[in-house]
Tab-separated table of C-alpha atoms and ligand atoms in Angstrom:
chain	number	residue	atom	x	y	z
A	1185	MET	CA	-56.590	25.835	86.455
A	1186	ARG	CA	-58.073	24.137	83.391
A	1187	VAL	CA	-59.126	20.548	83.868
A	1188	TYR	CA	-59.962	18.404	80.856
A	1189	ALA	CA	-62.462	15.790	82.003
A	1190	ASP	CA	-64.143	15.005	78.703
A	1191	ASN	CA	-61.985	12.143	77.457
A	1192	ALA	CA	-64.991	10.088	76.355
A	1193	ALA	CA	-65.625	12.823	73.765
A	1194	THR	CA	-62.039	12.927	72.569
A	1195	THR	CA	-58.498	12.767	73.942
A	1196	ALA	CA	-55.244	14.672	73.506
A	1197	VAL	CA	-52.791	13.063	71.092
A	1198	SER	CA	-50.029	11.240	72.979
A	1199	ASP	CA	-46.314	11.924	72.609
A	1200	ALA	CA	-45.920	8.411	71.221
A	1201	ALA	CA	-48.483	9.102	68.502
A	1202	MET	CA	-47.018	12.537	67.671
A	1203	ALA	CA	-43.510	11.111	67.345
A	1204	ALA	CA	-44.711	8.382	65.017
A	1205	MET	CA	-46.864	10.693	62.890
A	1206	THR	CA	-44.475	13.605	62.360
A	1207	PRO	CA	-42.135	11.959	59.808
A	1208	CYS	CA	-45.169	10.772	57.829
A	1209	PHE	CA	-45.998	14.295	56.693
A	1210	GLN	CA	-42.751	15.342	55.017
A	1211	GLU	CA	-40.574	12.238	54.867
A	1212	PHE	CA	-42.855	9.236	54.339
A	1213	TYR	CA	-45.443	11.161	52.369
A	1214	GLY	CA	-45.846	8.641	49.561
A	1215	ASN	CA	-49.016	7.000	48.362
A	1216	PRO	CA	-48.838	3.352	49.452
A	1217	SER	CA	-50.326	2.324	46.096
A	1218	SER	CA	-47.316	3.793	44.210
A	1219	LEU	CA	-44.722	1.276	43.107
A	1220	HIS	CA	-41.687	3.559	43.626
A	1221	THR	CA	-39.510	3.779	46.712
A	1222	ILE	CA	-41.341	6.687	48.377
A	1223	GLY	CA	-44.657	4.941	47.852
A	1224	GLN	CA	-43.352	1.656	49.162
A	1225	GLN	CA	-41.962	3.320	52.278
A	1226	ALA	CA	-45.508	4.463	53.022
A	1227	ALA	CA	-46.836	0.986	52.221
A	1228	GLU	CA	-44.391	-0.436	54.752
A	1229	LYS	CA	-45.652	2.020	57.421
A	1230	LEU	CA	-49.219	0.990	56.645
A	1231	SER	CA	-48.357	-2.677	56.903
A	1232	LEU	CA	-46.626	-2.206	60.267
A	1233	ALA	CA	-49.619	-0.300	61.630
A	1234	ARG	CA	-51.926	-3.114	60.543
A	1235	GLN	CA	-49.664	-5.644	62.276
A	1236	THR	CA	-49.736	-3.579	65.471
A	1237	PHE	CA	-53.540	-3.671	65.679
A	1238	ALA	CA	-53.633	-7.354	64.723
A	1239	ALA	CA	-51.123	-8.248	67.441
A	1240	GLN	CA	-52.938	-6.245	70.128
A	1241	LEU	CA	-56.388	-7.600	69.218
A	1242	ASN	CA	-55.148	-11.169	68.579
A	1243	CYS	CA	-56.135	-11.458	64.936
A	1244	ASP	CA	-54.583	-11.593	61.492
A	1245	PRO	CA	-53.427	-8.337	59.830
A	1246	ALA	CA	-55.636	-9.181	56.813
A	1247	GLU	CA	-58.650	-8.987	59.149
A	1248	ILE	CA	-57.992	-5.286	59.884
A	1249	THR	CA	-59.519	-2.502	57.744
A	1250	PHE	CA	-58.753	1.170	58.335
A	1251	THR	CA	-61.661	3.606	58.083
A	1252	SER	CA	-62.272	7.312	58.682
A	1253	GLY	CA	-63.315	6.716	62.289
A	1254	GLY	CA	-65.468	4.770	64.693
A	1255	SER	CA	-68.693	5.862	62.987
A	1256	GLU	CA	-67.604	4.547	59.599
A	1257	ALA	CA	-66.365	1.283	61.127
A	1258	ASP	CA	-69.756	0.848	62.851
A	1259	ASN	CA	-71.644	1.644	59.640
A	1260	GLN	CA	-69.580	-0.802	57.600
A	1261	ALA	CA	-69.791	-3.589	60.179
A	1262	LEU	CA	-73.584	-3.346	60.408
A	1263	ARG	CA	-74.169	-2.942	56.676
A	1264	SER	CA	-71.883	-5.895	55.890
A	1265	ALA	CA	-73.619	-8.215	58.345
A	1266	ALA	CA	-77.047	-7.034	57.178
A	1267	ALA	CA	-76.161	-7.642	53.525
A	1268	ALA	CA	-74.779	-11.103	54.326
A	1269	GLY	CA	-77.933	-11.902	56.311
A	1270	ALA	CA	-80.261	-10.670	53.574
A	1271	ARG	CA	-78.551	-12.975	51.075
A	1272	LYS	CA	-79.668	-15.882	53.283
A	1273	GLY	CA	-83.123	-14.453	53.923
A	1274	LYS	CA	-82.215	-13.429	57.488
A	1275	LYS	CA	-83.221	-9.872	58.320
A	1276	HIS	CA	-83.414	-9.651	62.115
A	1277	ILE	CA	-80.824	-7.710	64.138
A	1278	ILE	CA	-80.383	-7.562	67.929
A	1279	SER	CA	-78.861	-4.550	69.667
A	1280	THR	CA	-79.425	-2.466	72.787
A	1281	LYS	CA	-81.179	0.789	73.647
A	1282	PHE	CA	-78.008	2.507	74.811
A	1283	GLU	CA	-75.734	2.107	71.801
A	1284	HIS	CA	-73.921	5.068	70.272
A	1285	HIS	CA	-75.866	6.877	67.558
A	1286	ALA	CA	-73.428	5.509	64.956
A	1287	ILE	CA	-75.092	2.155	65.692
A	1288	LEU	CA	-78.662	3.275	66.465
A	1289	HIS	CA	-79.016	5.514	63.432
A	1290	THR	CA	-77.523	2.885	61.100
A	1291	LEU	CA	-80.032	0.392	62.523
A	1292	GLY	CA	-82.801	2.944	61.956
A	1293	GLN	CA	-81.754	3.185	58.321
A	1294	LEU	CA	-81.638	-0.615	57.990
A	1295	GLU	CA	-85.176	-0.784	59.395
A	1296	LYS	CA	-86.307	1.498	56.581
A	1297	GLU	CA	-84.652	-0.959	54.207
A	1298	GLY	CA	-86.709	-3.865	55.522
A	1299	PHE	CA	-84.712	-5.213	58.472
A	1300	GLU	CA	-86.315	-5.876	61.829
A	1301	VAL	CA	-84.422	-4.615	64.876
A	1302	THR	CA	-84.829	-5.734	68.495
A	1303	LEU	CA	-83.342	-3.249	70.976
A	1304	LEU	CA	-82.709	-4.841	74.367
A	1305	ASP	CA	-83.740	-2.991	77.533
A	1306	ILE	CA	-81.006	-1.752	79.828
A	1307	PRO	CA	-81.108	-3.020	83.431
A	1308	LYS	CA	-80.704	-0.429	86.198
A	1309	SER	CA	-77.081	-1.587	86.612
A	1310	GLY	CA	-76.277	-0.379	83.092
A	1311	VAL	CA	-75.035	-3.871	82.252
A	1312	ILE	CA	-76.813	-6.090	79.703
A	1313	GLU	CA	-77.024	-9.788	80.532
A	1314	ALA	CA	-75.991	-12.440	78.012
A	1315	GLU	CA	-79.306	-14.223	78.660
A	1316	GLN	CA	-81.162	-11.191	77.308
A	1317	VAL	CA	-79.335	-11.699	74.022
A	1318	GLU	CA	-79.939	-15.450	74.101
A	1319	LYS	CA	-83.678	-14.960	74.622
A	1320	ALA	CA	-83.930	-12.486	71.753
A	1321	LEU	CA	-82.201	-14.737	69.193
A	1322	ARG	CA	-84.384	-15.996	66.340
A	1323	PRO	CA	-83.749	-18.329	63.421
A	1324	ASP	CA	-83.626	-15.258	61.138
A	1325	THR	CA	-81.217	-13.229	63.310
A	1326	CYS	CA	-78.272	-12.145	61.149
A	1327	LEU	CA	-76.395	-9.925	63.627
A	1328	VAL	CA	-75.993	-9.106	67.305
A	1329	THR	CA	-74.330	-5.765	68.066
A	1330	VAL	CA	-73.642	-4.779	71.684
A	1331	MET	CA	-71.156	-2.107	72.720
A	1332	PHE	CA	-68.130	-3.128	74.831
A	1333	ALA	CA	-68.466	-0.201	77.238
A	1334	ASN	CA	-71.034	2.565	77.220
A	1335	ASN	CA	-69.814	6.036	76.272
A	1336	GLU	CA	-72.041	7.909	78.707
A	1337	ILE	CA	-72.195	5.814	81.847
A	1338	GLY	CA	-69.043	3.746	81.301
A	1339	THR	CA	-70.608	0.392	82.183
A	1340	ILE	CA	-68.763	-2.638	80.828
A	1341	GLN	CA	-70.779	-5.324	79.061
A	1342	PRO	CA	-70.146	-9.107	79.365
A	1343	ILE	CA	-68.698	-9.272	75.859
A	1344	ALA	CA	-67.076	-12.707	76.151
A	1345	GLU	CA	-70.357	-14.213	77.407
A	1346	ILE	CA	-72.391	-12.575	74.659
A	1347	GLY	CA	-69.756	-13.704	72.159
A	1348	ALA	CA	-70.104	-17.295	73.369
A	1349	VAL	CA	-73.905	-17.158	73.064
A	1350	CYS	CA	-73.680	-15.804	69.510
A	1351	ARG	CA	-70.985	-18.247	68.400
A	1352	ALA	CA	-73.020	-21.177	69.724
A	1353	ALA	CA	-76.011	-19.941	67.726
A	1354	GLY	CA	-73.903	-19.255	64.625
A	1355	VAL	CA	-74.877	-15.563	64.615
A	1356	PRO	CA	-72.235	-12.915	63.787
A	1357	PHE	CA	-71.381	-10.690	66.771
A	1358	HIS	CA	-70.226	-7.082	66.447
A	1359	THR	CA	-69.053	-4.909	69.298
A	1360	ASP	CA	-68.434	-1.164	69.246
A	1361	ALA	CA	-65.284	-1.181	71.384
A	1362	VAL	CA	-64.527	2.527	70.902
A	1363	GLN	CA	-64.739	3.381	74.616
A	1364	ALA	CA	-63.111	0.186	75.843
A	1365	ALA	CA	-60.017	0.334	73.644
A	1366	GLY	CA	-56.884	1.003	75.630
A	1367	HIS	CA	-58.712	0.640	78.956
A	1368	LEU	CA	-59.756	-3.016	78.891
A	1369	PRO	CA	-58.023	-6.057	77.417
A	1370	ILE	CA	-59.575	-7.045	74.082
A	1371	ASP	CA	-58.960	-10.474	72.560
A	1372	VAL	CA	-61.242	-11.102	69.583
A	1373	LYS	CA	-60.524	-14.848	69.550
A	1374	ALA	CA	-61.008	-15.521	73.268
A	1375	MET	CA	-64.127	-13.322	73.314
A	1376	ASN	CA	-65.673	-14.801	70.139
A	1377	ILE	CA	-65.948	-11.385	68.508
A	1378	ASP	CA	-66.616	-11.433	64.750
A	1379	LEU	CA	-66.673	-7.703	64.031
A	1380	LEU	CA	-65.225	-4.881	66.145
A	1381	SER	CA	-64.883	-1.110	65.799
A	1382	LEU	CA	-62.249	1.215	67.253
A	1383	SER	CA	-61.610	4.954	66.969
A	1384	ALA	CA	-58.101	6.361	67.374
A	1385	HIS	CA	-59.072	9.719	68.878
A	1386	LYS	CA	-60.567	8.019	71.935
A	1387	PHE	CA	-57.195	6.515	72.923
A	1388	HIS	CA	-54.810	9.443	72.353
A	1389	GLY	CA	-54.520	8.926	68.611
A	1390	PRO	CA	-55.548	11.437	65.934
A	1391	LYS	CA	-59.130	12.151	64.859
A	1392	GLY	CA	-60.409	10.669	61.623
A	1393	VAL	CA	-58.977	7.166	61.958
A	1394	GLY	CA	-61.010	4.069	62.701
A	1395	VAL	CA	-60.287	0.364	62.749
A	1396	LEU	CA	-62.666	-2.378	61.704
A	1397	TYR	CA	-61.821	-5.972	62.575
A	1398	ALA	CA	-63.755	-8.578	60.594
A	1399	ARG	CA	-63.114	-12.253	61.252
A	1400	ARG	CA	-62.111	-14.081	58.104
A	1401	GLY	CA	-64.802	-16.391	56.759
A	1402	CYS	CA	-67.548	-14.884	58.939
A	1403	VAL	CA	-68.998	-11.740	57.359
A	1404	PRO	CA	-67.525	-10.545	54.045
A	1405	LEU	CA	-67.243	-6.751	54.140
A	1406	THR	CA	-69.409	-4.725	51.793
A	1407	ASN	CA	-68.230	-1.277	50.770
A	1408	VAL	CA	-69.539	1.913	52.290
A	1409	ILE	CA	-67.021	3.958	50.252
A	1410	PHE	CA	-66.496	2.892	46.625
A	1411	GLY	CA	-63.497	3.726	44.450
A	1412	GLY	CA	-59.939	2.437	44.317
A	1413	ALA	CA	-58.722	-0.941	45.483
A	1414	GLN	CA	-57.303	0.194	48.840
A	1415	GLU	CA	-57.920	-1.984	51.895
A	1416	ARG	CA	-58.345	-5.131	49.750
A	1417	GLY	CA	-61.020	-3.303	47.756
A	1418	LYS	CA	-63.256	-2.905	50.817
A	1419	ARG	CA	-62.625	0.740	51.631
A	1420	ALA	CA	-61.634	3.077	48.828
A	1421	GLY	CA	-59.509	6.215	49.205
A	1422	THR	CA	-55.799	6.936	49.629
A	1423	GLU	CA	-54.879	5.742	53.088
A	1424	ASN	CA	-54.417	8.374	55.805
A	1425	ILE	CA	-50.859	7.260	56.542
A	1426	PRO	CA	-49.994	9.817	59.254
A	1427	GLY	CA	-53.296	9.124	60.990
A	1428	ILE	CA	-53.055	5.353	60.742
A	1429	VAL	CA	-49.427	5.344	61.918
A	1430	GLY	CA	-50.363	7.640	64.822
A	1431	ALA	CA	-53.319	5.432	65.696
A	1432	ALA	CA	-51.110	2.337	65.849
A	1433	ALA	CA	-48.468	4.072	67.972
A	1434	ALA	CA	-51.156	5.406	70.320
A	1435	PHE	CA	-52.765	1.974	70.644
A	1436	ASP	CA	-49.455	0.241	71.317
A	1437	ASP	CA	-48.703	2.860	73.972
A	1438	VAL	CA	-52.041	2.620	75.814
A	1439	CYS	CA	-52.013	-1.178	75.666
A	1440	ALA	CA	-48.467	-1.306	77.050
A	1441	HIS	CA	-49.495	0.869	80.019
A	1442	MET	CA	-53.034	-0.419	80.465
A	1443	ALA	CA	-52.723	-1.812	83.989
A	1444	GLU	CA	-50.893	1.154	85.485
A	1445	ASN	CA	-53.138	3.699	83.717
A	1446	ALA	CA	-56.249	1.844	84.876
A	1447	ALA	CA	-55.024	1.771	88.487
A	1448	LYS	CA	-54.284	5.502	88.409
A	1449	MET	CA	-57.566	6.456	86.761
A	1450	THR	CA	-59.632	4.169	88.988
A	1451	ALA	CA	-58.220	5.856	92.093
A	1452	LEU	CA	-59.056	9.311	90.701
A	1453	ARG	CA	-62.494	8.155	89.568
A	1454	ASP	CA	-63.348	6.690	92.953
A	1455	ARG	CA	-62.374	9.890	94.758
A	1456	LEU	CA	-64.569	11.818	92.396
A	1457	ILE	CA	-67.502	9.433	92.899
A	1458	ASP	CA	-67.135	9.511	96.683
A	1459	GLY	CA	-66.913	13.304	96.710
A	1460	LEU	CA	-69.849	13.956	94.393
A	1461	SER	CA	-72.012	11.387	96.215
A	1462	LYS	CA	-71.991	13.773	99.199
A	1463	ILE	CA	-74.121	16.253	97.250
A	1464	PRO	CA	-77.726	15.690	98.436
A	1465	HIS	CA	-80.192	14.208	95.930
A	1466	SER	CA	-77.479	13.000	93.581
A	1467	VAL	CA	-77.068	9.574	92.027
A	1468	LEU	CA	-74.309	7.748	90.197
A	1469	ASN	CA	-75.682	6.439	86.903
A	1470	GLY	CA	-74.748	2.845	86.153
A	1471	GLU	CA	-73.215	0.486	88.674
A	1472	ARG	CA	-69.877	1.290	90.224
A	1473	GLU	CA	-68.153	-2.090	89.833
A	1474	ARG	CA	-68.308	-2.973	86.143
A	1475	ARG	CA	-67.308	0.499	85.022
A	1476	LEU	CA	-64.580	2.053	82.871
A	1477	PRO	CA	-61.668	3.313	84.990
A	1478	GLY	CA	-62.234	6.928	83.912
A	1479	ASN	CA	-66.028	7.282	83.873
A	1480	VAL	CA	-68.098	9.277	86.355
A	1481	ASN	CA	-71.724	10.041	85.498
A	1482	PHE	CA	-74.072	11.707	87.985
A	1483	CYS	CA	-77.553	13.113	88.016
A	1484	PHE	CA	-78.335	16.017	90.314
A	1485	GLU	CA	-82.013	16.520	90.924
A	1486	GLY	CA	-83.598	19.875	90.177
A	1487	ILE	CA	-80.981	21.301	87.791
A	1488	GLU	CA	-80.212	21.451	84.064
A	1489	GLY	CA	-77.077	19.659	82.909
A	1490	GLU	CA	-76.357	22.399	80.382
A	1491	SER	CA	-76.253	25.198	82.984
A	1492	LEU	CA	-74.020	23.051	85.175
A	1493	LEU	CA	-71.606	22.564	82.279
A	1494	LEU	CA	-71.391	26.260	81.499
A	1495	LEU	CA	-70.673	27.189	85.119
A	1496	LEU	CA	-68.137	24.371	85.460
A	1497	ASP	CA	-66.419	25.666	82.332
A	1498	GLN	CA	-66.204	29.126	83.928
A	1499	LYS	CA	-64.361	27.435	86.786
A	1500	GLY	CA	-62.001	25.751	84.353
A	1501	VAL	CA	-63.625	22.312	84.254
A	1502	CYS	CA	-64.357	20.810	80.816
A	1503	ALA	CA	-67.061	18.192	81.251
A	1504	SER	CA	-70.082	16.944	79.377
A	1505	SER	CA	-73.704	16.136	79.964
A	1506	GLY	CA	-74.312	12.818	78.314
A	1507	SER	CA	-72.449	12.620	75.022
A	1508	ALA	CA	-71.048	15.373	72.820
A	1509	CYS	CA	-73.291	14.160	70.041
A	1510	THR	CA	-76.487	14.862	71.979
A	1511	SER	CA	-75.539	18.039	73.797
A	1512	GLY	CA	-76.593	21.046	71.788
A	1513	SER	CA	-80.039	19.535	71.711
A	1514	LEU	CA	-82.178	19.899	74.797
A	1515	ASP	CA	-83.364	16.291	74.611
A	1516	PRO	CA	-82.164	14.288	77.606
A	1517	SER	CA	-79.734	11.485	76.885
A	1518	HIS	CA	-81.217	8.343	75.327
A	1519	VAL	CA	-78.833	6.338	77.523
A	1520	LEU	CA	-80.177	7.776	80.790
A	1521	LEU	CA	-83.762	7.382	79.598
A	1522	ALA	CA	-82.980	3.743	78.713
A	1523	LEU	CA	-81.767	3.303	82.303
A	1524	GLY	CA	-85.245	4.256	83.383
A	1525	LEU	CA	-84.506	7.753	84.667
A	1526	PRO	CA	-87.418	10.166	84.280
A	1527	HIS	CA	-86.910	13.072	81.834
A	1528	GLU	CA	-86.575	15.715	84.543
A	1529	VAL	CA	-83.790	13.798	86.299
A	1530	ALA	CA	-81.989	12.805	83.089
A	1531	HIS	CA	-81.742	16.546	82.307
A	1532	GLY	CA	-79.490	17.143	85.312
A	1533	SER	CA	-76.680	14.847	84.230
A	1534	LEU	CA	-72.943	15.367	84.351
A	1535	ARG	CA	-70.309	13.141	82.766
A	1536	LEU	CA	-66.695	13.509	83.848
A	1537	SER	CA	-64.416	11.234	81.836
A	1538	LEU	CA	-60.805	11.022	82.922
A	1539	SER	CA	-57.595	9.959	81.242
A	1540	GLU	CA	-54.218	8.999	82.650
A	1541	TYR	CA	-53.168	12.629	82.117
A	1542	ASN	CA	-55.443	13.848	84.924
A	1543	THR	CA	-53.928	14.563	88.331
A	1544	PRO	CA	-55.156	14.358	91.949
A	1545	GLU	CA	-54.991	18.183	92.111
A	1546	GLU	CA	-57.435	18.369	89.228
A	1547	ILE	CA	-59.840	16.045	91.018
A	1548	ASP	CA	-59.569	18.282	94.111
A	1549	HIS	CA	-60.453	21.276	91.968
A	1550	ILE	CA	-63.537	19.564	90.510
A	1551	LEU	CA	-64.675	18.550	94.003
A	1552	GLU	CA	-64.076	22.085	95.275
A	1553	VAL	CA	-66.208	23.863	92.681
A	1554	THR	CA	-69.032	21.403	91.852
A	1555	PRO	CA	-71.082	21.371	95.105
A	1556	GLY	CA	-71.287	25.191	95.108
A	1557	ILE	CA	-72.429	25.321	91.501
A	1558	VAL	CA	-75.091	22.664	92.112
A	1559	ALA	CA	-76.320	24.582	95.185
A	1560	TYR	CA	-76.414	27.860	93.236
A	1561	LEU	CA	-78.381	26.305	90.360
A	1562	ARG	CA	-80.839	24.753	92.804
A	1563	ASP	CA	-81.313	28.153	94.443
A	1564	ILE	CA	-82.527	29.633	91.174
A	1565	SER	CA	-84.393	26.511	89.987
A	1566	PRO	CA	-88.222	26.607	90.056
A	1567	VAL	CA	-88.222	22.784	90.056
A	1568	TRP	CA	-86.017	22.682	93.154
A	1569	ASP	CA	-88.314	25.216	94.775
A	1570	GLU	CA	-91.281	22.898	94.232
A	1571	LEU	CA	-89.274	19.958	95.619
A	1572	GLU	CA	-88.336	21.989	98.691
A	1573	ARG	CA	-91.908	23.067	99.327
A	1574	GLY	CA	-93.109	19.459	98.961
A	1575	GLU	CA	-95.206	20.256	95.866
A	1576	ARG	CA	-93.186	17.723	93.966
A	1577	LYS	CA	-91.684	14.447	95.206
A	1578	HIS	CA	-87.968	13.788	95.257
A	1579	ILE	CA	-87.020	10.970	92.924
A	1580	ILE	CA	-83.402	10.698	93.985
B	691	PLP	C1	-66.850	8.290	69.745
B	691	PLP	C2	-67.641	7.059	69.544
B	691	PLP	C3	-67.976	6.609	68.259
B	691	PLP	C4	-67.685	7.411	67.024
B	691	PLP	O1	-66.313	7.446	66.693
B	691	PLP	P1	-65.793	8.595	65.721
B	691	PLP	O2	-64.377	8.203	65.436
B	691	PLP	O3	-65.906	9.884	66.442
B	691	PLP	O4	-66.644	8.530	64.478
B	691	PLP	C5	-68.658	5.419	68.143
B	691	PLP	N1	-68.990	4.699	69.218
B	691	PLP	C6	-68.678	5.086	70.470
B	691	PLP	C7	-69.054	4.231	71.636
B	691	PLP	C8	-67.997	6.282	70.679
B	691	PLP	O5	-67.716	6.682	71.929
């Protein structure tokens, strides 16, 4: 049995997306900038895709820009708000310690360019409070960027409350909604969101397609990619029509089935959490309530997350320790460290991220193999040995 439980890293393309994309390769292959019939057929596809995102997010199609992915959308959102702020002499940005690296590394670059960044601490719950944002606001704040849901621990942030705080203060608010999209309702008007990023491959669309919403009259977009006049001159390059069409079809599909998918995934997630909680000296990272329907993130004391992943893979389970972007390095996850976990505990982390394609049988399989692997790794772990002999204190 092979179980794919790494849907926060990427997802399989849905049937709906495949069906929409296929004719775009050999039938509607035109360049939407061409004035002839084949080009205009592609332009029509592009326009429909834009309308789909606008309708689902509750905005105007002209407020939607297609990018090469979530990272580019994040980069462009932050750079645009920073540039607009700098023009008014405002160079302070508020964000959080557990953002995706697409945000944190862009902020790091902006710091080098003279911006000042305040990164909010993460409470033990994994949920930021709107008051933290309110307290950090300054007269020279030009942007607040807080993710909608965290990619490692799945905790859901009070986006509407933070949006209200920012709107009242007249400060543009961006949210990286990559992990929330398709799982949680998103209404940019009701939530007072000014800038928002999505990535198609996290909701059963193709890789390499992102969406940037920018509220008209708030922050004018500045280019990250220069060239032709595509995307109202704000993002150059011939549009990825198959990808964009697939992204729209995937988004429509997940939004149409959001409630039923969430109910199914939540039931699977809760069984997984209950089962894994029985392993001694384990802890669920981030609170259980305000959590994405498919996210399970545990630390097991005394073991290395990487070894756990390799042995799980041998048993057919595809999981992750922290995020795909940080595995491969032996540094523990910045998200778990921000939660206040000590290095040695943060090392033993396991993220299982489900989709609506997972089945109860797959959850059974994960619960069957994981306790044995954890016990085996503890048997051969010098750290566990010290814990057992009382030379080191248990933390969890
Ligand atoms: C995956 C992810 C991104 C990056 O999106 P790409 O399309 O892979 O560039 C950004 N933010 C979050 C929260 C993500 O999970």
